[in-house]
mmCIF file of C-alpha atoms in Angstrom:
data_model
loop_
_atom_site.group_PDB
_atom_site.id
_atom_site.type_symbol
_atom_site.label_atom_id
_atom_site.label_comp_id
_atom_site.label_asym_id
_atom_site.label_seq_id
_atom_site.Cartn_x
_atom_site.Cartn_y
_atom_site.Cartn_z
ATOM 1 C CA MET A 100 109.892 -98.328 164.349
ATOM 2 C CA ASP A 101 111.724 -100.821 161.992
ATOM 3 C CA TYR A 102 109.983 -103.684 163.124
ATOM 4 C CA VAL A 103 107.300 -105.941 161.666
ATOM 5 C CA ARG A 104 105.275 -108.076 163.589
ATOM 6 C CA PRO A 105 104.999 -111.957 163.010
ATOM 7 C CA ALA A 106 101.437 -111.908 161.848
ATOM 8 C CA GLU A 107 102.449 -108.890 159.071
ATOM 9 C CA VAL A 108 105.422 -111.119 158.104
ATOM 10 C CA VAL A 109 102.928 -113.904 157.640
ATOM 11 C CA ASN A 110 101.041 -111.706 155.281
ATOM 12 C CA SER A 111 104.382 -110.745 153.607
ATOM 13 C CA MET A 112 105.210 -114.497 153.278
ATOM 14 C CA ILE A 113 101.611 -114.915 151.709
ATOM 15 C CA ASP A 114 102.644 -111.993 149.032
ATOM 16 C CA ALA A 115 105.746 -113.113 148.367
ATOM 17 C CA SER A 116 104.408 -116.586 147.724
ATOM 18 C CA LEU A 117 101.707 -115.327 144.895
ATOM 19 C CA GLU A 118 104.406 -112.965 143.290
ATOM 20 C CA LYS A 119 106.880 -115.902 142.860
ATOM 21 C CA LEU A 120 104.654 -117.851 141.319
ATOM 22 C CA ALA A 121 103.482 -115.202 138.589
ATOM 23 C CA LEU A 122 107.085 -114.897 137.783
ATOM 24 C CA PRO A 123 107.365 -116.233 134.231
ATOM 25 C CA PRO A 124 110.447 -119.734 134.135
ATOM 26 C CA ARG A 125 113.043 -116.284 132.258
ATOM 27 C CA ASP A 126 112.757 -114.662 135.866
ATOM 28 C CA LEU A 127 112.924 -118.138 137.861
ATOM 29 C CA LEU A 128 115.820 -119.077 135.770
ATOM 30 C CA ILE A 129 117.909 -115.754 135.690
ATOM 31 C CA ARG A 130 117.085 -115.234 139.475
ATOM 32 C CA GLY A 131 117.908 -118.896 140.676
ATOM 33 C CA ILE A 132 121.357 -119.174 138.211
ATOM 34 C CA LEU A 133 122.656 -115.928 139.870
ATOM 35 C CA ALA A 134 121.729 -117.352 143.583
ATOM 36 C CA GLY A 135 123.064 -120.611 143.270
ATOM 37 C CA ALA A 136 126.725 -118.575 141.713
ATOM 38 C CA LEU A 137 126.645 -116.611 145.357
ATOM 39 C CA LEU A 138 126.068 -119.297 147.485
ATOM 40 C CA GLY A 139 129.211 -121.567 145.864
ATOM 41 C CA ALA A 140 131.125 -118.194 146.048
ATOM 42 C CA ALA A 141 129.758 -117.877 149.585
ATOM 43 C CA THR A 142 130.788 -121.572 150.248
ATOM 44 C CA THR A 143 134.485 -120.987 148.369
ATOM 45 C CA LEU A 144 134.926 -117.439 150.692
ATOM 46 C CA ALA A 145 134.123 -119.923 154.088
ATOM 47 C CA PHE A 146 136.243 -122.368 153.033
ATOM 48 C CA THR A 147 139.311 -120.236 152.515
ATOM 49 C CA GLY A 148 138.356 -118.452 155.771
ATOM 50 C CA ALA A 149 138.400 -121.298 158.022
ATOM 51 C CA THR A 150 141.745 -122.890 156.063
ATOM 52 C CA THR A 151 144.016 -119.666 156.423
ATOM 53 C CA THR A 152 142.741 -119.163 160.125
ATOM 54 C CA GLY A 153 142.371 -122.626 161.389
ATOM 55 C CA GLN A 154 139.056 -121.836 162.955
ATOM 56 C CA PRO A 155 135.958 -123.279 161.176
ATOM 57 C CA ILE A 156 133.513 -120.833 162.901
ATOM 58 C CA VAL A 157 135.510 -117.868 161.094
ATOM 59 C CA GLY A 158 133.545 -119.722 157.500
ATOM 60 C CA ALA A 159 130.216 -119.966 159.339
ATOM 61 C CA LEU A 160 130.667 -115.780 160.359
ATOM 62 C CA ILE A 161 131.082 -114.744 156.770
ATOM 63 C CA PHE A 162 129.163 -117.270 154.813
ATOM 64 C CA PRO A 163 125.778 -115.498 155.188
ATOM 65 C CA VAL A 164 127.142 -112.682 152.965
ATOM 66 C CA ALA A 165 125.238 -114.836 150.546
ATOM 67 C CA LEU A 166 121.727 -115.152 151.935
ATOM 68 C CA ALA A 167 121.871 -111.219 152.181
ATOM 69 C CA ILE A 168 122.801 -110.544 148.733
ATOM 70 C CA ILE A 169 120.013 -112.757 147.833
ATOM 71 C CA VAL A 170 117.333 -111.196 150.200
ATOM 72 C CA LEU A 171 118.280 -107.673 149.183
ATOM 73 C CA LEU A 172 118.230 -108.825 145.221
ATOM 74 C CA ASN A 173 114.807 -110.605 145.458
ATOM 75 C CA LEU A 174 116.966 -113.539 143.923
ATOM 76 C CA GLU A 175 115.409 -117.006 144.002
ATOM 77 C CA LEU A 176 116.623 -120.006 146.308
ATOM 78 C CA VAL A 177 114.931 -123.208 146.049
ATOM 79 C CA THR A 178 115.226 -123.508 149.957
ATOM 80 C CA GLY A 179 113.543 -120.349 150.748
ATOM 81 C CA SER A 180 110.781 -121.210 148.092
ATOM 82 C CA PHE A 181 109.932 -124.724 150.131
ATOM 83 C CA ALA A 182 108.783 -122.214 152.943
ATOM 84 C CA ILE A 183 107.237 -119.404 151.000
ATOM 85 C CA VAL A 184 105.919 -120.495 147.869
ATOM 86 C CA PRO A 185 103.094 -122.879 149.846
ATOM 87 C CA MET A 186 101.420 -120.474 151.705
ATOM 88 C CA ALA A 187 99.762 -118.954 148.136
ATOM 89 C CA ARG A 188 98.361 -122.677 148.297
ATOM 90 C CA LEU A 189 97.258 -122.553 151.687
ATOM 91 C CA GLU A 190 95.325 -119.768 151.103
ATOM 92 C CA GLY A 191 93.369 -121.088 148.360
ATOM 93 C CA LYS A 192 94.849 -118.760 145.661
ATOM 94 C CA ALA A 193 97.080 -121.524 143.894
ATOM 95 C CA LYS A 194 97.581 -124.853 142.840
ATOM 96 C CA TRP A 195 99.834 -127.430 143.947
ATOM 97 C CA GLY A 196 101.022 -128.141 140.385
ATOM 98 C CA GLU A 197 101.710 -124.364 139.949
ATOM 99 C CA VAL A 198 104.096 -124.793 143.536
ATOM 100 C CA LEU A 199 105.911 -127.793 141.995
ATOM 101 C CA ALA A 200 106.398 -126.016 139.058
ATOM 102 C CA ASN A 201 107.988 -123.093 140.606
ATOM 103 C CA TRP A 202 109.995 -125.455 142.992
ATOM 104 C CA THR A 203 111.487 -127.165 139.761
ATOM 105 C CA TRP A 204 112.600 -124.419 137.544
ATOM 106 C CA VAL A 205 114.178 -122.473 140.699
ATOM 107 C CA TYR A 206 115.821 -125.945 141.543
ATOM 108 C CA LEU A 207 116.864 -126.199 138.296
ATOM 109 C CA ALA A 208 118.521 -122.846 138.069
ATOM 110 C CA ASN A 209 120.345 -123.124 141.240
ATOM 111 C CA LEU A 210 121.791 -126.360 140.012
ATOM 112 C CA ILE A 211 123.012 -124.451 136.703
ATOM 113 C CA GLY A 212 124.460 -121.563 138.532
ATOM 114 C CA SER A 213 126.342 -123.363 141.380
ATOM 115 C CA ILE A 214 127.723 -125.840 138.751
ATOM 116 C CA ALA A 215 129.027 -122.989 136.252
ATOM 117 C CA PHE A 216 130.885 -121.194 139.410
ATOM 118 C CA GLY A 217 131.865 -124.400 140.472
ATOM 119 C CA VAL A 218 133.863 -124.985 137.080
ATOM 120 C CA LEU A 219 135.049 -121.217 136.969
ATOM 121 C CA ILE A 220 136.137 -121.619 140.794
ATOM 122 C CA ALA A 221 137.480 -125.177 139.946
ATOM 123 C CA GLY A 222 140.274 -123.612 137.507
ATOM 124 C CA SER A 223 140.900 -120.415 139.314
ATOM 125 C CA LEU A 224 141.971 -122.392 142.250
ATOM 126 C CA THR A 225 143.990 -124.620 140.320
ATOM 127 C CA ASN A 226 145.514 -122.162 137.637
ATOM 128 C CA MET A 227 143.432 -124.085 134.999
ATOM 129 C CA GLY A 228 144.727 -127.251 136.280
ATOM 130 C CA LYS A 229 148.491 -126.283 136.197
ATOM 131 C CA ILE A 230 148.837 -126.335 140.103
ATOM 132 C CA ALA A 231 148.674 -129.025 142.230
ATOM 133 C CA VAL A 232 144.863 -129.392 144.090
ATOM 134 C CA ALA A 233 145.874 -127.579 147.593
ATOM 135 C CA GLY A 234 144.242 -125.418 150.294
ATOM 136 C CA VAL A 235 140.776 -124.410 149.310
ATOM 137 C CA ALA A 236 140.376 -126.852 146.706
ATOM 138 C CA ALA A 237 142.223 -129.675 148.744
ATOM 139 C CA ARG A 238 139.475 -128.946 151.120
ATOM 140 C CA ILE A 239 136.295 -128.880 148.930
ATOM 141 C CA VAL A 240 137.444 -132.127 147.470
ATOM 142 C CA ALA A 241 137.306 -133.660 151.534
ATOM 143 C CA ALA A 242 134.313 -132.137 151.728
ATOM 144 C CA ALA A 243 132.447 -133.519 148.510
ATOM 145 C CA GLU A 244 133.951 -136.996 149.462
ATOM 146 C CA ALA A 245 132.760 -136.566 153.532
ATOM 147 C CA LYS A 246 129.041 -135.278 152.155
ATOM 148 C CA THR A 247 128.756 -138.601 149.642
ATOM 149 C CA ILE A 248 130.946 -142.300 150.110
ATOM 150 C CA ALA A 249 131.273 -141.392 153.854
ATOM 151 C CA ASN A 250 127.677 -141.279 154.103
ATOM 152 C CA GLU A 251 127.337 -144.508 151.415
ATOM 153 C CA ALA A 252 129.836 -146.284 153.610
ATOM 154 C CA ILE A 253 127.168 -146.567 156.672
ATOM 155 C CA GLY A 254 124.566 -147.431 155.093
ATOM 156 C CA ALA A 255 120.740 -146.363 156.155
ATOM 157 C CA ALA A 256 122.500 -144.716 158.765
ATOM 158 C CA GLY A 257 123.782 -142.510 156.726
ATOM 159 C CA MET A 258 120.898 -142.080 154.548
ATOM 160 C CA LEU A 259 118.836 -141.069 157.437
ATOM 161 C CA SER A 260 121.235 -138.908 158.725
ATOM 162 C CA LEU A 261 121.202 -136.839 155.449
ATOM 163 C CA PHE A 262 117.814 -136.297 155.932
ATOM 164 C CA VAL A 263 117.502 -134.996 159.133
ATOM 165 C CA LYS A 264 120.759 -132.796 158.758
ATOM 166 C CA GLY A 265 118.457 -131.562 155.360
ATOM 167 C CA ILE A 266 115.802 -130.863 158.119
ATOM 168 C CA LEU A 267 117.678 -129.134 160.879
ATOM 169 C CA CYS A 268 119.465 -126.834 157.744
ATOM 170 C CA ASN A 269 116.263 -125.432 155.991
ATOM 171 C CA TRP A 270 114.482 -124.688 158.821
ATOM 172 C CA LEU A 271 117.409 -122.601 160.013
ATOM 173 C CA VAL A 272 118.269 -121.115 156.416
ATOM 174 C CA SER A 273 114.495 -120.177 155.546
ATOM 175 C CA LEU A 274 113.701 -119.135 158.786
ATOM 176 C CA GLY A 275 116.735 -116.829 157.768
ATOM 177 C CA VAL A 276 115.009 -116.278 154.464
ATOM 178 C CA ILE A 277 111.630 -115.103 157.005
ATOM 179 C CA LEU A 278 113.317 -112.917 159.305
ATOM 180 C CA SER A 279 114.295 -110.528 156.533
ATOM 181 C CA MET A 280 111.008 -109.474 156.249
ATOM 182 C CA THR A 281 110.846 -108.168 160.121
ATOM 183 C CA SER A 282 112.685 -105.564 158.818
ATOM 184 C CA ASN A 283 112.340 -102.834 156.359
ATOM 185 C CA SER A 284 115.631 -101.266 155.977
ATOM 186 C CA THR A 285 118.744 -102.852 154.288
ATOM 187 C CA VAL A 286 120.799 -103.189 157.968
ATOM 188 C CA GLY A 287 117.671 -105.148 159.671
ATOM 189 C CA LYS A 288 117.519 -107.441 157.133
ATOM 190 C CA VAL A 289 121.109 -108.040 156.704
ATOM 191 C CA THR A 290 121.712 -108.989 160.320
ATOM 192 C CA ALA A 291 118.219 -110.885 160.930
ATOM 193 C CA THR A 292 118.782 -112.980 157.534
ATOM 194 C CA TRP A 293 122.491 -113.604 159.346
ATOM 195 C CA ILE A 294 121.447 -115.011 162.601
ATOM 196 C CA ALA A 295 120.046 -117.838 161.505
ATOM 197 C CA ILE A 296 122.126 -118.503 158.396
ATOM 198 C CA PHE A 297 124.854 -118.467 160.973
ATOM 199 C CA LEU A 298 123.671 -121.069 162.926
ATOM 200 C CA PHE A 299 122.827 -123.479 159.840
ATOM 201 C CA PHE A 300 126.760 -123.469 158.701
ATOM 202 C CA ALA A 301 128.004 -123.680 162.160
ATOM 203 C CA LEU A 302 126.205 -126.629 163.280
ATOM 204 C CA GLY A 303 127.447 -128.225 159.983
ATOM 205 C CA PHE A 304 123.933 -129.508 158.624
ATOM 206 C CA GLU A 305 123.145 -130.100 154.996
ATOM 207 C CA HIS A 306 122.003 -127.469 152.233
ATOM 208 C CA ALA A 307 121.195 -128.823 148.749
ATOM 209 C CA VAL A 308 121.955 -125.615 146.901
ATOM 210 C CA VAL A 309 125.424 -125.727 148.760
ATOM 211 C CA ASN A 310 126.006 -129.150 147.615
ATOM 212 C CA MET A 311 125.044 -128.608 143.912
ATOM 213 C CA PHE A 312 128.521 -126.389 143.927
ATOM 214 C CA LEU A 313 130.677 -128.346 146.491
ATOM 215 C CA ILE A 314 130.079 -132.038 145.597
ATOM 216 C CA PRO A 315 130.359 -131.235 141.348
ATOM 217 C CA THR A 316 133.262 -129.025 141.860
ATOM 218 C CA GLY A 317 135.164 -131.828 144.371
ATOM 219 C CA MET A 318 134.747 -134.130 141.655
ATOM 220 C CA LEU A 319 136.493 -131.578 139.147
ATOM 221 C CA LEU A 320 138.893 -131.068 141.157
ATOM 222 C CA GLY A 321 139.627 -135.116 141.636
ATOM 223 C CA ALA A 322 137.275 -135.986 144.671
ATOM 224 C CA LYS A 323 136.661 -139.755 144.121
ATOM 225 C CA VAL A 324 132.295 -140.027 144.131
ATOM 226 C CA SER A 325 130.393 -140.630 141.006
ATOM 227 C CA PHE A 326 127.198 -139.102 139.676
ATOM 228 C CA TYR A 327 125.556 -141.671 141.661
ATOM 229 C CA ASP A 328 127.252 -140.919 144.826
ATOM 230 C CA TRP A 329 126.509 -137.533 144.359
ATOM 231 C CA TRP A 330 122.602 -138.061 144.113
ATOM 232 C CA VAL A 331 121.779 -140.752 145.741
ATOM 233 C CA TRP A 332 123.857 -140.165 148.813
ATOM 234 C CA ASN A 333 123.487 -136.764 148.938
ATOM 235 C CA GLN A 334 121.620 -134.362 146.845
ATOM 236 C CA ILE A 335 118.163 -136.381 146.869
ATOM 237 C CA PRO A 336 117.721 -136.795 150.350
ATOM 238 C CA VAL A 337 119.286 -133.300 151.435
ATOM 239 C CA THR A 338 116.654 -132.099 149.165
ATOM 240 C CA LEU A 339 113.750 -134.079 150.998
ATOM 241 C CA GLY A 340 115.045 -133.062 154.321
ATOM 242 C CA ASN A 341 115.258 -129.422 153.353
ATOM 243 C CA LEU A 342 111.589 -129.568 151.722
ATOM 244 C CA VAL A 343 110.387 -131.142 154.703
ATOM 245 C CA GLY A 344 112.425 -128.619 157.100
ATOM 246 C CA GLY A 345 111.791 -125.780 154.946
ATOM 247 C CA PHE A 346 107.647 -125.952 154.239
ATOM 248 C CA VAL A 347 106.620 -127.983 157.849
ATOM 249 C CA CYS A 348 109.091 -126.439 160.337
ATOM 250 C CA THR A 349 108.921 -122.517 159.049
ATOM 251 C CA GLY A 350 106.350 -121.705 156.770
ATOM 252 C CA LEU A 351 103.481 -124.376 157.990
ATOM 253 C CA ALA A 352 104.390 -123.441 161.378
ATOM 254 C CA LEU A 353 104.685 -119.747 161.241
ATOM 255 C CA TYR A 354 101.175 -119.876 158.995
ATOM 256 C CA THR A 355 99.290 -122.095 161.332
ATOM 257 C CA THR A 356 100.062 -120.178 164.646
ATOM 258 C CA TYR A 357 100.183 -116.233 163.265
ATOM 259 C CA LYS A 358 96.871 -116.434 160.473
ATOM 260 C CA PRO A 359 93.814 -115.922 162.629
ATOM 261 C CA ARG A 360 92.502 -119.403 162.890
ATOM 262 C CA GLY A 361 89.135 -118.327 162.077
ATOM 263 C CA GLN A 362 91.046 -116.910 158.491
ATOM 264 C CA LEU A 363 92.631 -120.312 158.005
ATOM 265 C CA ALA A 364 92.155 -121.666 154.247
ATOM 266 C CA PRO A 365 90.297 -125.233 153.783
ATOM 267 C CA ALA A 366 93.786 -126.440 152.590
ATOM 268 C CA ALA A 367 95.522 -125.070 155.509
ATOM 269 C CA GLN A 368 92.908 -126.673 157.966
ATOM 270 C CA ALA A 369 93.534 -129.993 156.672
ATOM 271 C CA VAL A 370 97.674 -129.966 157.017
ATOM 272 C CA ALA A 371 97.225 -128.167 160.305
ATOM 273 C CA GLN A 372 94.513 -130.080 162.162
ATOM 274 C CA PRO A 373 96.134 -133.092 163.043
ATOM 275 C CA ALA A 374 98.598 -131.044 165.281
ATOM 276 C CA GLU A 375 96.227 -129.126 167.028
#
């Protein structure tokens, strides 16, 4: 059968972690830049679908195309790495410094790819600034302001909301990446990925890499958002939430329950002990 059992998926996660940690910065940058650009393209497509039909759910239905491509091409997305890369450390086969270095390179690459696509699409949507911002472009501007200055206006509650939405987002997004490991076929991988990614987008949670595209692109198109607003009132708290959601709610949770307890590495035992 095509279905791969959860215990085998966890073993695949450990193997994937070791493979990712073995990649040189050049490959992390190339694959990460491509992943960031693809998320920008999918976000634009989702906004186009929602704007033309007047039904936001349409955007959620088509957004997962980017994650499907990323999974099939084995590209690098930091939100998925938050869940997968620490597996080698929990197994005692890597150091936290190596994990952090991987996350840093991929985060930077995703940022470059997202902004690069944003610059191109901003020019495309406005004919290089010759036509007024409208339609999808206007929706991007509104989203950029809603994700930053709207949260700043309510202070601590806005900051906490971003963190919580970041946790919920990457619990689902990283789950989508790992669900792709439950199948060995292309159709199975795409379908499994789509399920969780659809949930995240439809529920309106906060994804760090999507925001790397949306917010600076909105700024280019005229959103009244500063660099400070972008990073302090969205990017940083969302990234921290994504880290918690991916590592704790998905990676560590699955590792702890499907890895035979007698084989838990010392690092994993130390993390998992409070929950027992």
